[in-house]
mmCIF file of C-alpha atoms and ligand atoms in Angstrom:
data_model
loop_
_atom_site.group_PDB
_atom_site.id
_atom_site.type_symbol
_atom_site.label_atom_id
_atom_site.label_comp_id
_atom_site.label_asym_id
_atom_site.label_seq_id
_atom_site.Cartn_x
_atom_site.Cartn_y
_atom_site.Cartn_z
ATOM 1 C CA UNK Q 1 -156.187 101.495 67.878
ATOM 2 C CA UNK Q 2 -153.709 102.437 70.512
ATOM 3 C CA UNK Q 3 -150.206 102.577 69.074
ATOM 4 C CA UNK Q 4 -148.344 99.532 68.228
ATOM 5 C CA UNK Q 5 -145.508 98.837 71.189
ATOM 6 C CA UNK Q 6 -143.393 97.267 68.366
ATOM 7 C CA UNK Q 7 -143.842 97.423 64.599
ATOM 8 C CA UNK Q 8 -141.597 96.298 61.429
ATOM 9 C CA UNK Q 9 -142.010 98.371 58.940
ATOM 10 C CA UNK Q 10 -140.674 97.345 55.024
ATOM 11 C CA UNK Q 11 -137.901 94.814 56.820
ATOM 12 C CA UNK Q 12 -135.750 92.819 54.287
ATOM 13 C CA UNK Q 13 -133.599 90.621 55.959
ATOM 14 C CA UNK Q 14 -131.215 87.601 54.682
ATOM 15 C CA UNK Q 15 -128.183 86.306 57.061
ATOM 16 C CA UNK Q 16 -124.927 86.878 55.260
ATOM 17 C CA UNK Q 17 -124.682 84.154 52.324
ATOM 18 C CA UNK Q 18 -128.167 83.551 53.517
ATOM 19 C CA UNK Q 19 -131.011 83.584 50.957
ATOM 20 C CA UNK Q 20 -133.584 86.464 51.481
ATOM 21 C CA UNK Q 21 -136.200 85.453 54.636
ATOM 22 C CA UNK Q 22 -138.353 88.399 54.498
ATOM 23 C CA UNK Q 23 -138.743 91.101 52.132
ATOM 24 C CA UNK Q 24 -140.802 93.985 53.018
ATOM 25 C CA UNK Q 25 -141.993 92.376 55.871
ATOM 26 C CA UNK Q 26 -144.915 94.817 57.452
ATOM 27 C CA UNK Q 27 -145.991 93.648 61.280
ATOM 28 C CA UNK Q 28 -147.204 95.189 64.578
ATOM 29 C CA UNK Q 29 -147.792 94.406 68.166
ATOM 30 C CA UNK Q 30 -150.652 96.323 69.240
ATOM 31 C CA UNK Q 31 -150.703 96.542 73.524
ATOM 32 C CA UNK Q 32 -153.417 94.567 73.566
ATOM 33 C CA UNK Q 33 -152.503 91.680 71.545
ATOM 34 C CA UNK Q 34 -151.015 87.606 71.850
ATOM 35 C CA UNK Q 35 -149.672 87.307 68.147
ATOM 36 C CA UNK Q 36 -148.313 83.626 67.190
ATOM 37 C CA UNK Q 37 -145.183 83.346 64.637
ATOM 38 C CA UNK Q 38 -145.668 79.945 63.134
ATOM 39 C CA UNK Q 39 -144.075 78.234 59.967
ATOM 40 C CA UNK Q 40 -141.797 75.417 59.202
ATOM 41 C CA UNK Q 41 -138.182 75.272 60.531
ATOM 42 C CA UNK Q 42 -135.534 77.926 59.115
ATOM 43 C CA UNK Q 43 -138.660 80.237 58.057
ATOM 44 C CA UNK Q 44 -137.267 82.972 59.971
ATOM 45 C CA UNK Q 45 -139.230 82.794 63.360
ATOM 46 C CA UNK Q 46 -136.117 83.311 65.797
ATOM 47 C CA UNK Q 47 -134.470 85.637 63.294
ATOM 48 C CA UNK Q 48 -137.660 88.089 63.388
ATOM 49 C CA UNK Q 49 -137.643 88.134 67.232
ATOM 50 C CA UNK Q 50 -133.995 89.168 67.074
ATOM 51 C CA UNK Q 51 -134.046 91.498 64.695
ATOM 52 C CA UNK Q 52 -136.983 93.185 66.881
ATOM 53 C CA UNK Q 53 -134.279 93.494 69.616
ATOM 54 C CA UNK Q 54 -131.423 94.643 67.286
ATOM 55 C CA UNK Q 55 -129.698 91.434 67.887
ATOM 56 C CA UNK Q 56 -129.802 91.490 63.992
ATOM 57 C CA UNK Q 57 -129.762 94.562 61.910
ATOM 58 C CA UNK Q 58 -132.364 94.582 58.919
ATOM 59 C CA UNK Q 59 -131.039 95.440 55.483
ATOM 60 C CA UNK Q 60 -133.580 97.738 54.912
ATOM 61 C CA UNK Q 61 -136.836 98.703 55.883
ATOM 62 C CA UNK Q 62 -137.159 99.993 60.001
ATOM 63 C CA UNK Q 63 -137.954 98.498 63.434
ATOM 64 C CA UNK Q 64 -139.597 100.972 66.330
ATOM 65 C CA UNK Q 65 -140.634 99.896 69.208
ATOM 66 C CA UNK Q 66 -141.954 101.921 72.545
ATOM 67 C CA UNK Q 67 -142.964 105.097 69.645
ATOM 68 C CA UNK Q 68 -140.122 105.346 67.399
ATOM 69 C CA UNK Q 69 -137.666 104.037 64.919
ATOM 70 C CA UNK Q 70 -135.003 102.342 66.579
ATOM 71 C CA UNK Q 71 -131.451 102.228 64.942
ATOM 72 C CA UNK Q 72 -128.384 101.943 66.803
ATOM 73 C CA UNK Q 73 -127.056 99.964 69.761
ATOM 74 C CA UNK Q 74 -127.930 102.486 72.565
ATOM 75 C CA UNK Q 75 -131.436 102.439 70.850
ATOM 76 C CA UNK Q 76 -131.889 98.751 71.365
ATOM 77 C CA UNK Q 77 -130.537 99.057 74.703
ATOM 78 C CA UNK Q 78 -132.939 100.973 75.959
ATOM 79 C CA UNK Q 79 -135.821 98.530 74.233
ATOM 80 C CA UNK Q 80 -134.274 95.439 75.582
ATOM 81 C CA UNK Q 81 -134.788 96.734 79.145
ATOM 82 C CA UNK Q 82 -138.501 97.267 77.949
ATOM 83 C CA UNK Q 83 -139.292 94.531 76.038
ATOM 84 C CA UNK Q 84 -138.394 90.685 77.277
ATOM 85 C CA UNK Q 85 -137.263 87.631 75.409
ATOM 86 C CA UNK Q 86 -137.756 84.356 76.529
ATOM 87 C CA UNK Q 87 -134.827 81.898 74.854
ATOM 88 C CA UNK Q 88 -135.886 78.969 73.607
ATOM 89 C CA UNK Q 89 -132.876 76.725 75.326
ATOM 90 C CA UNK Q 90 -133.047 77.937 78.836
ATOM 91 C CA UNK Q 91 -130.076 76.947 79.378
ATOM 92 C CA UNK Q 92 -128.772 80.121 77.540
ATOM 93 C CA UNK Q 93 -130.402 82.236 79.963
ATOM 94 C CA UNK Q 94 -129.591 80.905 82.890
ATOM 95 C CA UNK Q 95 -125.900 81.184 84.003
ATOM 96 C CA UNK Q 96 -125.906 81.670 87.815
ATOM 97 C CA UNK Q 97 -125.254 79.136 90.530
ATOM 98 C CA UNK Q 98 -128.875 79.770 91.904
ATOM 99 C CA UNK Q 99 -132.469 80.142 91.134
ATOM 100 C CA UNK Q 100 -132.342 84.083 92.967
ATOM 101 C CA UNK Q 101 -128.968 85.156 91.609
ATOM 102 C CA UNK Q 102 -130.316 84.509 87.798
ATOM 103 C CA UNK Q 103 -133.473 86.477 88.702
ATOM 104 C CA UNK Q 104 -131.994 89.473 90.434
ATOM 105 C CA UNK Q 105 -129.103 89.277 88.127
ATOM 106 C CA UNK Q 106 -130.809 91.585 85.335
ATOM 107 C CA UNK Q 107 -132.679 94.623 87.903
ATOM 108 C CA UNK Q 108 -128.774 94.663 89.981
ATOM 109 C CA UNK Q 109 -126.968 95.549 86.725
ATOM 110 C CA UNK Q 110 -129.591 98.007 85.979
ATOM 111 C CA UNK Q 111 -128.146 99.098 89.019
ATOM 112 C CA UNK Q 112 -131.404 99.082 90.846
ATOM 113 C CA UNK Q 113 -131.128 99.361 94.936
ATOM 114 C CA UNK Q 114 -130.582 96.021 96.832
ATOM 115 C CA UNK Q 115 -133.935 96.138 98.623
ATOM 116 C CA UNK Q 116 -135.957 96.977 95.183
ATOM 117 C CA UNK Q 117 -134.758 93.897 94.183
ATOM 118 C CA UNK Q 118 -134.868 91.392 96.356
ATOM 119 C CA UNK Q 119 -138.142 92.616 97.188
ATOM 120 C CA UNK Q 120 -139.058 92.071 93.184
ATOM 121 C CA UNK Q 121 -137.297 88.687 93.147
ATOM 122 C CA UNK Q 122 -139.451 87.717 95.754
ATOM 123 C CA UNK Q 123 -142.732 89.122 94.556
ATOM 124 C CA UNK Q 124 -141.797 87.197 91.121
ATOM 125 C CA UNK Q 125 -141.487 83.870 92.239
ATOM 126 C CA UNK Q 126 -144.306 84.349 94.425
ATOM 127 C CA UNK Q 127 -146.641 85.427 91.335
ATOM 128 C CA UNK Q 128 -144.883 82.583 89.302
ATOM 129 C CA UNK Q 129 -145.572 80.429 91.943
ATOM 130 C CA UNK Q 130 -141.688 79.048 92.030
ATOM 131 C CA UNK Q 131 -141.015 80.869 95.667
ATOM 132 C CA UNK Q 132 -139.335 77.484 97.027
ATOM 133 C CA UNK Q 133 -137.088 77.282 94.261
ATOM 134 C CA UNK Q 134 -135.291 80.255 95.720
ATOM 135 C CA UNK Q 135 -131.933 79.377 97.060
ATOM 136 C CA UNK Q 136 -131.624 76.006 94.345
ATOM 137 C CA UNK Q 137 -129.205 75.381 92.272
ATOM 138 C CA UNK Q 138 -130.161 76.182 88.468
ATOM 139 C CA UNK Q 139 -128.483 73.190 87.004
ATOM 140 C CA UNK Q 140 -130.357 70.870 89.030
ATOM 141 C CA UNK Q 141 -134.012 72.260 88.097
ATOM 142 C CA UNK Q 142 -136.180 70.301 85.472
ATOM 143 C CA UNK Q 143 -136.660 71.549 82.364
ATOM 144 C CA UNK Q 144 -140.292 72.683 83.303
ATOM 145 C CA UNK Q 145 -138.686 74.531 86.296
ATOM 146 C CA UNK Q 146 -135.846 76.066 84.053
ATOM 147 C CA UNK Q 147 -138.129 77.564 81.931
ATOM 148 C CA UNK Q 148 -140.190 79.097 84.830
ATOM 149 C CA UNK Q 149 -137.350 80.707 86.145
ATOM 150 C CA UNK Q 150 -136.161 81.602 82.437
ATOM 151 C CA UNK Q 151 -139.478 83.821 82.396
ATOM 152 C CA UNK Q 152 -138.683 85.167 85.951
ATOM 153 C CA UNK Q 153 -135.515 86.458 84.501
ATOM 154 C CA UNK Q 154 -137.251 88.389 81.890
ATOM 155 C CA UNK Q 155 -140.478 89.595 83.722
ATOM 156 C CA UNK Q 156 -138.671 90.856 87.352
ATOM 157 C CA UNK Q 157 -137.561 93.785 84.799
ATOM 158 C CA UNK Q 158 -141.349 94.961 84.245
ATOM 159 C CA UNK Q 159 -141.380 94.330 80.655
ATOM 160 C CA UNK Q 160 -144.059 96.519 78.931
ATOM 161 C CA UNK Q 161 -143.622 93.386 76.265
ATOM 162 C CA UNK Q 162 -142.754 90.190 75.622
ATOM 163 C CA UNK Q 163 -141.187 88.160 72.600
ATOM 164 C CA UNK Q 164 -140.923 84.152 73.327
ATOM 165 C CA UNK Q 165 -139.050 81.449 71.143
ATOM 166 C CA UNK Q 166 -140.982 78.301 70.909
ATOM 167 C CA UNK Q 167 -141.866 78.646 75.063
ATOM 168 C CA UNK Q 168 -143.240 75.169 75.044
ATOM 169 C CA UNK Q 169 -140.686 72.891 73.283
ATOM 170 C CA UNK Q 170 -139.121 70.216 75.050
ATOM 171 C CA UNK Q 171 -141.535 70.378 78.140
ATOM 172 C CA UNK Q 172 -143.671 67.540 79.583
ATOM 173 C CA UNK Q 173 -147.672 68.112 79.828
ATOM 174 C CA UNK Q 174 -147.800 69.018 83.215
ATOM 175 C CA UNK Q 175 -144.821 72.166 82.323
ATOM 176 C CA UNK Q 176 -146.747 72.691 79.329
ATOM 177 C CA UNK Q 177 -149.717 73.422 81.003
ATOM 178 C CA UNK Q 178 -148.381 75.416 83.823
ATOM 179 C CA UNK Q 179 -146.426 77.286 81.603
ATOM 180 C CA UNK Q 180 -149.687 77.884 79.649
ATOM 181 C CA UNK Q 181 -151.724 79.300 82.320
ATOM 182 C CA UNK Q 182 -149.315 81.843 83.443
ATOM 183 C CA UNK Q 183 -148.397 83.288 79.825
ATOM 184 C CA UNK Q 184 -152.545 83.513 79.768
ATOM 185 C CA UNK Q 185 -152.422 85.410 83.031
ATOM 186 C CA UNK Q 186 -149.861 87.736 81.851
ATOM 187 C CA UNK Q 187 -151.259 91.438 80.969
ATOM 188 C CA UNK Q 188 -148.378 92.241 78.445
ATOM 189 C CA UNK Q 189 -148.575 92.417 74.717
ATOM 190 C CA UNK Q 190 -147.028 88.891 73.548
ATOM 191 C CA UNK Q 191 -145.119 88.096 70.477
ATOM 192 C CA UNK Q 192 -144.251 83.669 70.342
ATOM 193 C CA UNK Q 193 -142.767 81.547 68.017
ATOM 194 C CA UNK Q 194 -144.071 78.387 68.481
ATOM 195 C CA UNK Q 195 -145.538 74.976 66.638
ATOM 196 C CA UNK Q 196 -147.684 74.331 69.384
ATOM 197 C CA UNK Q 197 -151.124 74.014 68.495
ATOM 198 C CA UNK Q 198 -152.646 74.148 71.583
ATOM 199 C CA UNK Q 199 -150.756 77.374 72.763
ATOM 200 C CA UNK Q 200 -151.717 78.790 69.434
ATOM 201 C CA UNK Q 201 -155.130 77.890 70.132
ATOM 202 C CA UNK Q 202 -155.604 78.924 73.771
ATOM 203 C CA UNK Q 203 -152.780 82.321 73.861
ATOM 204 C CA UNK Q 204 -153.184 83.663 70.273
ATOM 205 C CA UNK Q 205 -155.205 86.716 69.031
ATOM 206 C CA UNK Q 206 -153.610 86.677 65.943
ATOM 207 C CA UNK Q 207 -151.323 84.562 64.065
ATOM 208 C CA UNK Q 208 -148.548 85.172 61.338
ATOM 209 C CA UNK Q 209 -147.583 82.312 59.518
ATOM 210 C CA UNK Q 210 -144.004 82.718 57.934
ATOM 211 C CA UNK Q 211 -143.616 80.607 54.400
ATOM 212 C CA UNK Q 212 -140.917 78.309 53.510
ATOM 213 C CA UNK Q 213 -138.609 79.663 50.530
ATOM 214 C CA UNK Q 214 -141.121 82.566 49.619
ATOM 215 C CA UNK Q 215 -139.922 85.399 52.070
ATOM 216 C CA UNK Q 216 -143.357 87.054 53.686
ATOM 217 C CA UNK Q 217 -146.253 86.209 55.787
ATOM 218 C CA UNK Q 218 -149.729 85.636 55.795
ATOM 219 C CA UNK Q 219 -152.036 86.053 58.222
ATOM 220 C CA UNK Q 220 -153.857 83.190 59.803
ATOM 221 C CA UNK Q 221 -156.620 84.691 61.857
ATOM 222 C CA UNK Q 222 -157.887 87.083 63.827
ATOM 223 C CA UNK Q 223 -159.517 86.919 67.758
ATOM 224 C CA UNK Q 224 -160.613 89.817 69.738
ATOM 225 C CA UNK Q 225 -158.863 90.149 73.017
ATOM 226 C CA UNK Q 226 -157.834 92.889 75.501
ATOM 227 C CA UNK Q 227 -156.015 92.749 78.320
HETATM 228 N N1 ADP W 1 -126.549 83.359 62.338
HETATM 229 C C1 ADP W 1 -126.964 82.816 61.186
HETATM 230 N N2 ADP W 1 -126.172 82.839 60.092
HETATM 231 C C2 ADP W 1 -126.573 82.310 58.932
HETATM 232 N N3 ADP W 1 -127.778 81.718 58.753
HETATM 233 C C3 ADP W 1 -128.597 81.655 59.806
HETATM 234 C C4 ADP W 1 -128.247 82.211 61.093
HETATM 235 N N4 ADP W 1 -129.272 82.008 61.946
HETATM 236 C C5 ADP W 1 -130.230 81.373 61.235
HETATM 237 N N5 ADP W 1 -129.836 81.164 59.959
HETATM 238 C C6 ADP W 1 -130.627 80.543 58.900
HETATM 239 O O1 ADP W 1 -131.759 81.379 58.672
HETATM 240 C C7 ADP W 1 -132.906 80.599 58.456
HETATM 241 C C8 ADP W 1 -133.977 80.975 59.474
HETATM 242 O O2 ADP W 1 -133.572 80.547 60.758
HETATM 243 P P1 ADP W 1 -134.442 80.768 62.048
HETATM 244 O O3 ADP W 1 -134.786 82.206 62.165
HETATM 245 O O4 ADP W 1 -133.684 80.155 63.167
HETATM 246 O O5 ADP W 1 -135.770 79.953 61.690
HETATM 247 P P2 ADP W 1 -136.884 79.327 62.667
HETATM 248 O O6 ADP W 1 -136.713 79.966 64.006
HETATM 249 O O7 ADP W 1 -138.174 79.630 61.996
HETATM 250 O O8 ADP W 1 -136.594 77.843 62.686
HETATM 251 C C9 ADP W 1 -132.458 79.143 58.519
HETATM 252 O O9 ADP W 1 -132.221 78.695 57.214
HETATM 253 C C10 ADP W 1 -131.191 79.209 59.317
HETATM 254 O O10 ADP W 1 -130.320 78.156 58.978
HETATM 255 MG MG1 MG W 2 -136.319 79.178 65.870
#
């Protein structure tokens, strides 16, 4: 098996005053892989896709991602540029006046040239098939549309991965399903919270199910897939 592009390895975790939500938690995200997170509200599902970024710092046990450990601030820094994470309120990813400024926003303070990235922009909502959304303004989108461009935000970096927090919640079936059939289209390792059956279903190689009060996981099941 190629090697994992992120991995927890051993992770205890509770939030301060918290009671523990994982303890020796053992998961990896092989490159060519779609694993669900399921499990009831407040089992850990966002918590586990921010600890993978070091938005949260485990209390023992290690995260690596992109072939080794990852520890401090500058480490995560460098995997956040790699790896992508889809919010779950797009709202809290979106904070420019337009659809174009949000989705160069990211590549310009990487400080990439002007012309690599509104060339990228471009070829991004092309591929996501949101090019006439271009010069709108953000808060007037749909949700649907917001989450769309959310994704632009995150995949106009090149992300090698992807984490997502419930992607489908709060959409319509017509979103849903457009949503859908680009995250099948994708050819990145995927790692989703979600409750969404369907997704599950149709995205999913594999999928962890986090427990309610006993901190751990089980595994669901297991479908071959490559990219
Ligand atoms: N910043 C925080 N401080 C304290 N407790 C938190 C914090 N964030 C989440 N929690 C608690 O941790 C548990 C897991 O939350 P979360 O990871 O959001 O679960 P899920 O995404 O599966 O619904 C919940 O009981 C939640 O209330
Ligand atoms: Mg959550």
């Amino acid at each position: 098996m190629s090697e994992p592009l992120l991995e927890f390895r051993g992770v205890a975790f509770a939030h301060p005053g918290g009671p523990p939500l994982f303890d020796d938690f053992h998961l990896a995200l092989a490159p060519d892989e779609r694993i669900a997170l399921t499990g009831p509200n407040g089992s850990g599902k966002s918590t586990l896709l921010h600890l993978a970024l070091g938005l949260l710092a485990p209390q023992r046990g290690a995260i690596c991602a992109l072939g080794r450990p990852r520890r401090t601030e500058t480490d995560f820094e460098e995997v956040r540029r790699h790896v992508g994470l889809l919010f779950q309120n797009s709202d809290d990813q979106l904070f420019c006046t337009t659809v174009d400024e949000d989705v160069a926003f990211g590549p310009f303070n990487l400080g990439w040239p002007r012309e690599r990235v509104e060339a990228r922009t471009r070829a991004i909502l092309h591929q996501l098939g949101i090019a006439h959304l271009a010069g709108r303004a953000t808060y007037r989108l749909s949700e649907g549309e917001k989450r769309i461009v959310a994704l632009a935000t995150t995949l106009v970096m090149e992300p090698r991965a992807l984490l997502l927090d419930e992607p489908t919640a709060g959409l319509d079936e017509s979103a849903r399903a457009r949503l859908l059939e680009i995250l099948i289209e994708l050819k990145i390792p995927l790692l989703f919270a979600t409750h969404d059956a369907d997704l599950i279903a149709r995205l999913a190689t594999r999928v962890i199910r986090l427990g309610a009060g006993a901190p751990g996981a089980q595994q669901i099941f297991y479908r071959a897939w490559k990219c």
